[in-house]
Amino acid sequence: MATRIDVNLPGECAYSVRIGAGILASLGRNLRGMDRFAQVRDVLVITDDNVGPLYLGKVRASLADAGFKAADIAVPAGERSKSLDVAGEIWSAMAQMALGRDCLVVALGGGVVGDLAGFVASAYMRGVPVVHVPTTLLSMVDSSVGGKTAVDLPEGKNLVGTFHQPSFVCADTDVLDTLPEREWRCGCGEIAKSAVIDSDEFFFWLMDGAASLAARDAGVTAEAIARCVVFKAGVVAQDVTETAGVRECLNYGHTLGHAIEACTGYGAFSHGECVAEGMRFAARLAADAASGMDDGSLDAFAAAQDELLAALGLPKLAHGVDAGRLMDAMRRDKKARGGRLRFVLANDVARWEVVHVPDEVVARKLKEHLA
Ligand code: GLY
């Protein structure tokens, strides 16, 4: 049984996210059934050389059965493919294939492929539709929904990008069977973030189901994905382009998390592990920098969040980076404004705020946290 979640964003075409086991086989039929794709012939599937050998055959067969003519491009797996050079190569290939404005791009892969393919689609002939077929837990619970696209520059990650909402998202939970353990925990980090920011109901549901999710129970996994999609769709609907101060809540744990990733060369630890560490720190920083809570409640919240993260297989991260390097990396973060550090701080479940925190406070709390 598949779950369907409709994403309705102001000023954008509504789209559906389907979540279920084995639904890749009906991708072509689902697309053909949509009015906007009834006449489409050409599809370009963008994937990578890890995912392609596993699932491209199934996707191509499903598209062909529904009368689509599909071509594909597989980029090397990994962050290095999220570049202007690779985007340029794909645009050239699309032009050489004579793909017109009536073509459709399908992103088959994790966050890197989704960001790259979304970016490519958003600019080719001033924009063609993109459909996401996420193949990692992280991309199912976060990056395939909400329309952020990006490539990296040598100067930093995600520095060039667009907002380009997908036309459809097909999250086949069967593909998670081949996901390495580290990537599983990575997705669990973002699920924990969503639960903490969303509600007591989500947080305590996840607390109860954490061991089952860590053990990859199919029912709990599908429900966790659905809950994250509903949560994210609700946030993005209030602030599609992250200008109204709402979508920023999705960056909870990311200020320190991104700094750890940058200082450890992207890849030593997964994004989700680094976000989990950022959440741990943010809960402690909130004691000094967030408003309106006494220390007792904050301690209880930080302890409950620690317990959740540990149950998801995300214990305190021994990253070995010192406070000075982390401070430098956070100052370069694109969330900083006018050189001032900004954090999403949660002082309880579902109680968050964006706070400018003075450098000396961050540095002191960081030293305490790392001790
Ligand atoms: N992953 C954060 C966002 O989509 O805004």
Short mmCIF file of C-alpha atoms and ligand atoms in Angstrom, two decimals:
data_model
loop_
_atom_site.label_atom_id
_atom_site.label_comp_id
_atom_site.label_asym_id
_atom_site.label_seq_id
_atom_site.Cartn_x
_atom_site.Cartn_y
_atom_site.Cartn_z
CA MET A 1 0.00 0.00 0.00
CA ALA A 2 1.43 3.35 -1.02
CA THR A 3 0.91 6.57 0.92
CA ARG A 4 0.25 9.77 -1.03
CA ILE A 5 1.01 13.17 0.42
CA ASP A 6 -0.02 16.26 -1.54
CA VAL A 7 2.29 19.25 -1.33
CA ASN A 8 0.45 22.53 -1.89
CA LEU A 9 2.72 25.55 -1.98
CA PRO A 10 1.56 29.10 -2.65
CA GLY A 11 2.37 30.18 -6.22
CA GLU A 12 3.54 26.70 -7.25
CA CYS A 13 1.90 23.74 -8.99
CA ALA A 14 0.75 21.20 -6.38
CA TYR A 15 2.61 17.89 -6.42
CA SER A 16 2.33 14.48 -4.84
CA VAL A 17 4.87 12.49 -2.88
CA ARG A 18 4.20 8.74 -3.06
CA ILE A 19 5.83 6.49 -0.48
CA GLY A 20 5.63 2.70 -0.62
CA ALA A 21 7.35 -0.61 -1.24
CA GLY A 22 7.84 -1.52 -4.90
CA ILE A 23 6.30 1.64 -6.38
CA LEU A 24 9.21 2.22 -8.78
CA ALA A 25 7.51 -0.22 -11.15
CA SER A 26 4.54 2.15 -11.51
CA LEU A 27 6.58 5.36 -11.97
CA GLY A 28 5.89 5.59 -15.72
CA ARG A 29 2.18 4.91 -15.27
CA ASN A 30 1.93 7.54 -12.50
CA LEU A 31 3.63 10.15 -14.67
CA ARG A 32 1.55 9.33 -17.73
CA GLY A 33 -1.57 9.75 -15.62
CA MET A 34 -0.69 13.37 -14.83
CA ASP A 35 -2.28 15.95 -17.15
CA ARG A 36 0.96 17.88 -17.57
CA PHE A 37 2.84 14.78 -18.77
CA ALA A 38 0.09 13.23 -20.90
CA GLN A 39 1.81 14.34 -24.13
CA VAL A 40 5.46 14.16 -23.03
CA ARG A 41 7.75 11.84 -24.98
CA ASP A 42 11.36 12.58 -23.95
CA VAL A 43 12.70 11.84 -20.49
CA LEU A 44 16.27 12.22 -19.29
CA VAL A 45 17.12 10.14 -16.23
CA ILE A 46 20.07 11.56 -14.30
CA THR A 47 21.64 9.10 -11.89
CA ASP A 48 25.08 8.13 -10.57
CA ASP A 49 27.33 5.16 -11.10
CA ASN A 50 26.37 3.56 -7.75
CA VAL A 51 22.61 3.79 -8.15
CA GLY A 52 22.38 3.34 -11.93
CA PRO A 53 23.46 -0.33 -11.98
CA LEU A 54 20.90 -1.11 -9.24
CA TYR A 55 17.74 0.71 -10.31
CA LEU A 56 18.12 2.35 -13.74
CA GLY A 57 16.87 -0.77 -15.55
CA LYS A 58 13.66 -0.79 -13.52
CA VAL A 59 13.07 2.93 -14.06
CA ARG A 60 13.72 2.70 -17.79
CA ALA A 61 11.38 -0.29 -18.15
CA SER A 62 8.61 1.50 -16.25
CA LEU A 63 9.01 4.63 -18.41
CA ALA A 64 9.10 2.61 -21.65
CA ASP A 65 5.94 0.70 -20.66
CA ALA A 66 4.16 4.04 -20.31
CA GLY A 67 5.34 5.17 -23.77
CA PHE A 68 8.18 7.50 -22.74
CA LYS A 69 11.44 7.61 -24.69
CA ALA A 70 14.12 7.67 -22.00
CA ALA A 71 17.81 8.53 -22.20
CA ASP A 72 20.12 8.50 -19.21
CA ILE A 73 23.28 10.06 -17.87
CA ALA A 74 25.20 8.56 -14.94
CA VAL A 75 27.58 10.94 -13.16
CA PRO A 76 30.33 9.70 -10.82
CA ALA A 77 28.86 9.08 -7.35
CA GLY A 78 29.80 11.67 -4.74
CA GLU A 79 29.78 15.36 -3.95
CA ARG A 80 32.35 16.21 -6.66
CA SER A 81 29.64 15.74 -9.28
CA LYS A 82 27.67 18.65 -7.82
CA SER A 83 29.63 21.14 -9.91
CA LEU A 84 29.03 23.71 -12.63
CA ASP A 85 31.30 21.65 -14.91
CA VAL A 86 29.12 18.54 -14.57
CA ALA A 87 25.93 20.62 -14.95
CA GLY A 88 27.42 22.14 -18.12
CA GLU A 89 28.23 18.70 -19.52
CA ILE A 90 24.64 17.57 -18.90
CA TRP A 91 23.19 20.72 -20.53
CA SER A 92 25.39 20.09 -23.59
CA ALA A 93 24.29 16.46 -23.74
CA MET A 94 20.65 17.53 -23.50
CA ALA A 95 21.11 19.99 -26.37
CA GLN A 96 22.87 17.32 -28.46
CA MET A 97 19.95 14.96 -27.80
CA ALA A 98 17.70 17.78 -29.07
CA LEU A 99 15.66 17.73 -25.86
CA GLY A 100 13.13 20.55 -25.96
CA ARG A 101 11.12 22.46 -23.37
CA ASP A 102 8.63 19.59 -23.37
CA CYS A 103 11.12 17.10 -21.93
CA LEU A 104 11.17 15.83 -18.36
CA VAL A 105 14.16 15.22 -16.08
CA VAL A 106 14.05 12.32 -13.60
CA ALA A 107 16.55 12.46 -10.71
CA LEU A 108 17.33 8.87 -9.64
CA GLY A 109 19.62 8.93 -6.61
CA GLY A 110 20.38 10.55 -3.27
CA GLY A 111 20.88 14.17 -2.31
CA VAL A 112 23.76 14.87 -4.70
CA VAL A 113 21.89 13.61 -7.76
CA GLY A 114 18.69 15.36 -6.63
CA ASP A 115 20.40 18.72 -6.12
CA LEU A 116 22.32 18.47 -9.41
CA ALA A 117 19.42 17.22 -11.54
CA GLY A 118 17.06 19.78 -10.00
CA PHE A 119 19.54 22.54 -10.81
CA VAL A 120 20.04 21.28 -14.37
CA ALA A 121 16.26 21.08 -14.92
CA SER A 122 15.64 24.51 -13.41
CA ALA A 123 17.88 26.27 -15.94
CA TYR A 124 17.69 24.15 -19.13
CA MET A 125 15.68 26.21 -21.63
CA ARG A 126 14.70 28.41 -18.65
CA GLY A 127 13.22 25.46 -16.82
CA VAL A 128 11.86 21.99 -17.51
CA PRO A 129 10.04 19.78 -14.99
CA VAL A 130 11.93 17.50 -12.61
CA VAL A 131 10.68 14.35 -10.89
CA HIS A 132 12.58 13.00 -7.91
CA VAL A 133 13.12 9.30 -7.32
CA PRO A 134 15.09 9.47 -4.05
CA THR A 135 17.15 6.38 -3.20
CA THR A 136 18.52 7.28 0.25
CA LEU A 137 16.69 7.76 3.52
CA LEU A 138 18.08 11.31 3.74
CA SER A 139 16.73 12.30 0.33
CA MET A 140 13.33 10.68 1.05
CA VAL A 141 12.87 12.55 4.33
CA ASP A 142 14.35 15.89 3.32
CA SER A 143 16.03 16.90 0.08
CA SER A 144 13.55 15.54 -2.49
CA VAL A 145 10.78 17.79 -1.10
CA GLY A 146 10.83 21.57 -1.04
CA GLY A 147 12.55 22.45 -4.30
CA LYS A 148 16.06 23.43 -3.23
CA THR A 149 18.64 22.73 -5.96
CA ALA A 150 22.36 23.41 -5.83
CA VAL A 151 25.87 22.91 -7.11
CA ASP A 152 29.06 23.58 -5.15
CA LEU A 153 31.83 26.07 -5.95
CA PRO A 154 35.47 25.62 -4.93
CA GLU A 155 34.68 28.36 -2.38
CA GLY A 156 31.92 26.39 -0.65
CA LYS A 157 29.04 23.92 -0.74
CA ASN A 158 25.66 24.77 -2.28
CA LEU A 159 26.72 28.32 -3.17
CA VAL A 160 24.85 28.32 -6.50
CA GLY A 161 21.31 27.06 -6.76
CA THR A 162 17.66 27.72 -7.41
CA PHE A 163 14.23 26.91 -6.04
CA HIS A 164 12.57 24.50 -8.47
CA GLN A 165 9.78 22.38 -7.07
CA PRO A 166 9.49 18.81 -8.38
CA SER A 167 6.39 17.72 -10.27
CA PHE A 168 6.26 14.36 -8.50
CA VAL A 169 8.29 12.43 -5.92
CA CYS A 170 8.40 8.62 -5.96
CA ALA A 171 9.93 7.21 -2.75
CA ASP A 172 10.14 3.42 -3.15
CA THR A 173 11.14 2.09 0.26
CA ASP A 174 12.37 -1.19 -1.29
CA VAL A 175 15.42 0.63 -2.66
CA LEU A 176 16.54 1.31 0.92
CA ASP A 177 17.44 -2.39 1.23
CA THR A 178 20.77 -1.67 -0.46
CA LEU A 179 21.54 1.44 1.63
CA PRO A 180 24.77 1.15 3.69
CA GLU A 181 24.40 1.40 7.47
CA ARG A 182 26.19 4.73 7.66
CA GLU A 183 23.71 6.24 5.14
CA TRP A 184 20.84 4.85 7.19
CA ARG A 185 22.06 6.64 10.31
CA CYS A 186 22.55 9.74 8.20
CA GLY A 187 18.84 9.77 7.34
CA CYS A 188 17.97 9.09 10.99
CA GLY A 189 19.74 12.34 11.95
CA GLU A 190 17.43 14.39 9.72
CA ILE A 191 14.38 12.46 10.96
CA ALA A 192 15.34 13.34 14.54
CA LYS A 193 15.72 16.98 13.52
CA SER A 194 12.24 17.02 12.00
CA ALA A 195 10.70 15.41 15.09
CA VAL A 196 12.35 17.87 17.50
CA ILE A 197 11.25 20.89 15.50
CA ASP A 198 7.77 19.56 14.70
CA SER A 199 5.85 18.44 17.77
CA ASP A 200 5.69 16.42 20.99
CA GLU A 201 3.54 13.94 19.08
CA PHE A 202 6.25 13.27 16.45
CA PHE A 203 9.05 13.38 19.05
CA PHE A 204 7.50 10.80 21.39
CA TRP A 205 6.37 8.61 18.49
CA LEU A 206 9.99 8.57 17.30
CA MET A 207 11.28 7.95 20.81
CA ASP A 208 9.02 4.86 21.00
CA GLY A 209 9.99 3.70 17.51
CA ALA A 210 13.70 4.63 17.54
CA ALA A 211 15.01 1.09 18.04
CA SER A 212 12.71 -0.23 15.28
CA LEU A 213 13.79 2.55 12.93
CA ALA A 214 17.46 1.87 13.68
CA ALA A 215 16.75 -1.81 12.91
CA ARG A 216 15.06 -0.75 9.61
CA ASP A 217 11.56 -1.98 10.44
CA ALA A 218 9.60 -1.42 7.21
CA GLY A 219 6.40 -0.06 8.77
CA VAL A 220 8.17 2.37 11.10
CA THR A 221 10.45 3.51 8.27
CA ALA A 222 7.54 4.26 5.92
CA GLU A 223 5.71 6.17 8.66
CA ALA A 224 8.84 8.15 9.58
CA ILE A 225 9.28 9.17 5.94
CA ALA A 226 5.63 10.19 5.66
CA ARG A 227 5.77 12.19 8.89
CA CYS A 228 8.89 14.03 7.71
CA VAL A 229 7.31 14.82 4.33
CA VAL A 230 4.13 16.16 5.97
CA PHE A 231 6.24 18.23 8.37
CA LYS A 232 8.51 19.60 5.65
CA ALA A 233 5.63 20.37 3.27
CA GLY A 234 3.95 22.33 6.07
CA VAL A 235 7.10 24.35 6.79
CA VAL A 236 7.89 25.05 3.13
CA ALA A 237 4.26 26.11 2.48
CA GLN A 238 4.81 28.96 4.96
CA ASP A 239 8.13 30.07 3.47
CA VAL A 240 8.88 28.62 0.02
CA THR A 241 12.04 30.65 -0.61
CA GLU A 242 13.34 30.85 2.98
CA THR A 243 12.71 34.58 3.27
CA ALA A 244 10.00 34.62 5.95
CA GLY A 245 12.09 33.19 8.80
CA VAL A 246 10.16 29.90 8.97
CA ARG A 247 12.02 27.52 6.64
CA GLU A 248 15.20 28.28 8.58
CA CYS A 249 13.96 25.88 11.28
CA LEU A 250 15.04 23.09 8.90
CA ASN A 251 18.61 24.20 9.58
CA TYR A 252 18.43 23.08 13.22
CA GLY A 253 21.75 21.42 14.03
CA HIS A 254 23.23 22.52 10.71
CA THR A 255 25.45 25.48 11.80
CA LEU A 256 27.84 23.30 13.77
CA GLY A 257 26.99 20.27 11.61
CA HIS A 258 28.19 21.96 8.40
CA ALA A 259 31.31 23.22 10.20
CA ILE A 260 32.23 19.68 11.30
CA GLU A 261 31.68 18.43 7.74
CA ALA A 262 33.83 21.24 6.30
CA CYS A 263 36.65 20.74 8.84
CA THR A 264 36.74 16.96 8.31
CA GLY A 265 36.82 17.21 4.53
CA TYR A 266 33.21 16.18 3.74
CA GLY A 267 32.87 12.42 3.96
CA ALA A 268 34.69 11.39 7.13
CA PHE A 269 31.32 11.62 8.90
CA SER A 270 27.89 11.57 7.29
CA HIS A 271 25.78 14.72 7.06
CA GLY A 272 23.23 13.28 9.50
CA GLU A 273 25.87 12.38 12.11
CA CYS A 274 27.17 15.95 11.93
CA VAL A 275 23.65 17.41 12.18
CA ALA A 276 23.00 15.21 15.23
CA GLU A 277 26.13 16.62 16.86
CA GLY A 278 24.97 20.13 15.91
CA MET A 279 21.60 19.44 17.56
CA ARG A 280 23.35 18.28 20.73
CA PHE A 281 25.38 21.49 20.82
CA ALA A 282 22.40 23.73 19.95
CA ALA A 283 20.42 22.35 22.90
CA ARG A 284 23.30 23.30 25.20
CA LEU A 285 23.88 26.69 23.58
CA ALA A 286 20.19 27.44 24.08
CA ALA A 287 20.80 27.47 27.83
CA ASP A 288 22.89 30.65 27.41
CA ALA A 289 21.43 32.17 24.30
CA ALA A 290 17.75 31.32 23.83
CA SER A 291 15.02 33.23 25.57
CA GLY A 292 12.33 32.26 28.01
CA MET A 293 13.38 28.94 29.56
CA ASP A 294 14.96 28.09 32.86
CA ASP A 295 17.99 25.84 32.93
CA GLY A 296 16.14 22.91 34.46
CA SER A 297 13.79 22.54 31.46
CA LEU A 298 16.66 22.94 29.04
CA ASP A 299 18.67 20.23 30.76
CA ALA A 300 15.67 17.89 30.55
CA PHE A 301 15.20 18.68 26.86
CA ALA A 302 18.90 18.21 26.06
CA ALA A 303 18.88 14.86 27.89
CA ALA A 304 15.74 13.66 26.08
CA GLN A 305 17.23 14.67 22.72
CA ASP A 306 20.52 12.90 23.59
CA GLU A 307 18.53 9.77 24.43
CA LEU A 308 16.67 9.91 21.11
CA LEU A 309 19.84 10.39 19.09
CA ALA A 310 21.64 7.56 20.89
CA ALA A 311 18.67 5.22 20.31
CA LEU A 312 18.89 6.04 16.60
CA GLY A 313 22.55 5.01 16.53
CA LEU A 314 23.86 8.57 16.67
CA PRO A 315 25.97 8.84 19.85
CA LYS A 316 28.21 11.85 20.59
CA LEU A 317 30.56 12.31 17.65
CA ALA A 318 34.31 12.03 18.27
CA HIS A 319 35.26 14.28 15.34
CA GLY A 320 38.49 15.57 16.89
CA VAL A 321 38.19 19.13 15.49
CA ASP A 322 39.12 21.91 17.91
CA ALA A 323 36.92 24.87 18.82
CA GLY A 324 39.05 27.42 16.90
CA ARG A 325 38.69 25.65 13.56
CA LEU A 326 34.98 25.08 14.09
CA MET A 327 34.50 28.79 14.90
CA ASP A 328 36.30 29.78 11.67
CA ALA A 329 34.17 27.40 9.63
CA MET A 330 30.93 28.65 11.22
CA ARG A 331 31.86 32.26 10.44
CA ARG A 332 32.13 31.28 6.75
CA ASP A 333 28.72 29.54 6.82
CA LYS A 334 26.14 31.08 4.52
CA LYS A 335 23.73 31.25 7.46
CA ALA A 336 26.01 33.87 9.11
CA ARG A 337 24.85 37.47 8.57
CA GLY A 338 27.25 40.43 8.68
CA GLY A 339 29.89 38.17 10.22
CA ARG A 340 27.57 37.30 13.15
CA LEU A 341 26.91 33.64 13.96
CA ARG A 342 23.29 32.54 13.67
CA PHE A 343 21.86 29.40 15.15
CA VAL A 344 18.49 27.74 15.16
CA LEU A 345 18.14 27.02 18.86
CA ALA A 346 15.48 24.77 20.32
CA ASN A 347 14.75 25.26 23.99
CA ASP A 348 12.21 22.44 24.00
CA VAL A 349 10.48 20.16 21.49
CA ALA A 350 8.66 22.35 18.92
CA ARG A 351 10.02 25.56 20.48
CA TRP A 352 12.71 27.03 18.30
CA GLU A 353 14.06 30.43 17.39
CA VAL A 354 16.80 31.86 15.19
CA VAL A 355 19.35 33.63 17.36
CA HIS A 356 22.46 35.71 16.70
CA VAL A 357 24.88 34.44 19.31
CA PRO A 358 27.99 36.46 20.24
CA ASP A 359 31.24 34.75 19.23
CA GLU A 360 32.54 34.63 22.79
CA VAL A 361 29.42 32.76 24.00
CA VAL A 362 29.64 30.22 21.15
CA ALA A 363 33.38 29.72 21.72
CA ARG A 364 32.93 29.19 25.47
CA LYS A 365 30.04 26.73 25.06
CA LEU A 366 31.91 24.90 22.29
CA LYS A 367 34.97 24.43 24.50
CA GLU A 368 32.71 23.11 27.30
CA HIS A 369 30.94 20.78 24.84
CA LEU A 370 34.18 19.42 23.40
CA ALA A 371 35.85 18.92 26.80
N1 GLY B 1 17.06 20.99 3.71
C1 GLY B 1 16.60 22.25 4.16
C2 GLY B 1 15.59 22.87 3.27
O1 GLY B 1 15.12 22.25 2.34
O2 GLY B 1 15.25 24.02 3.47
#
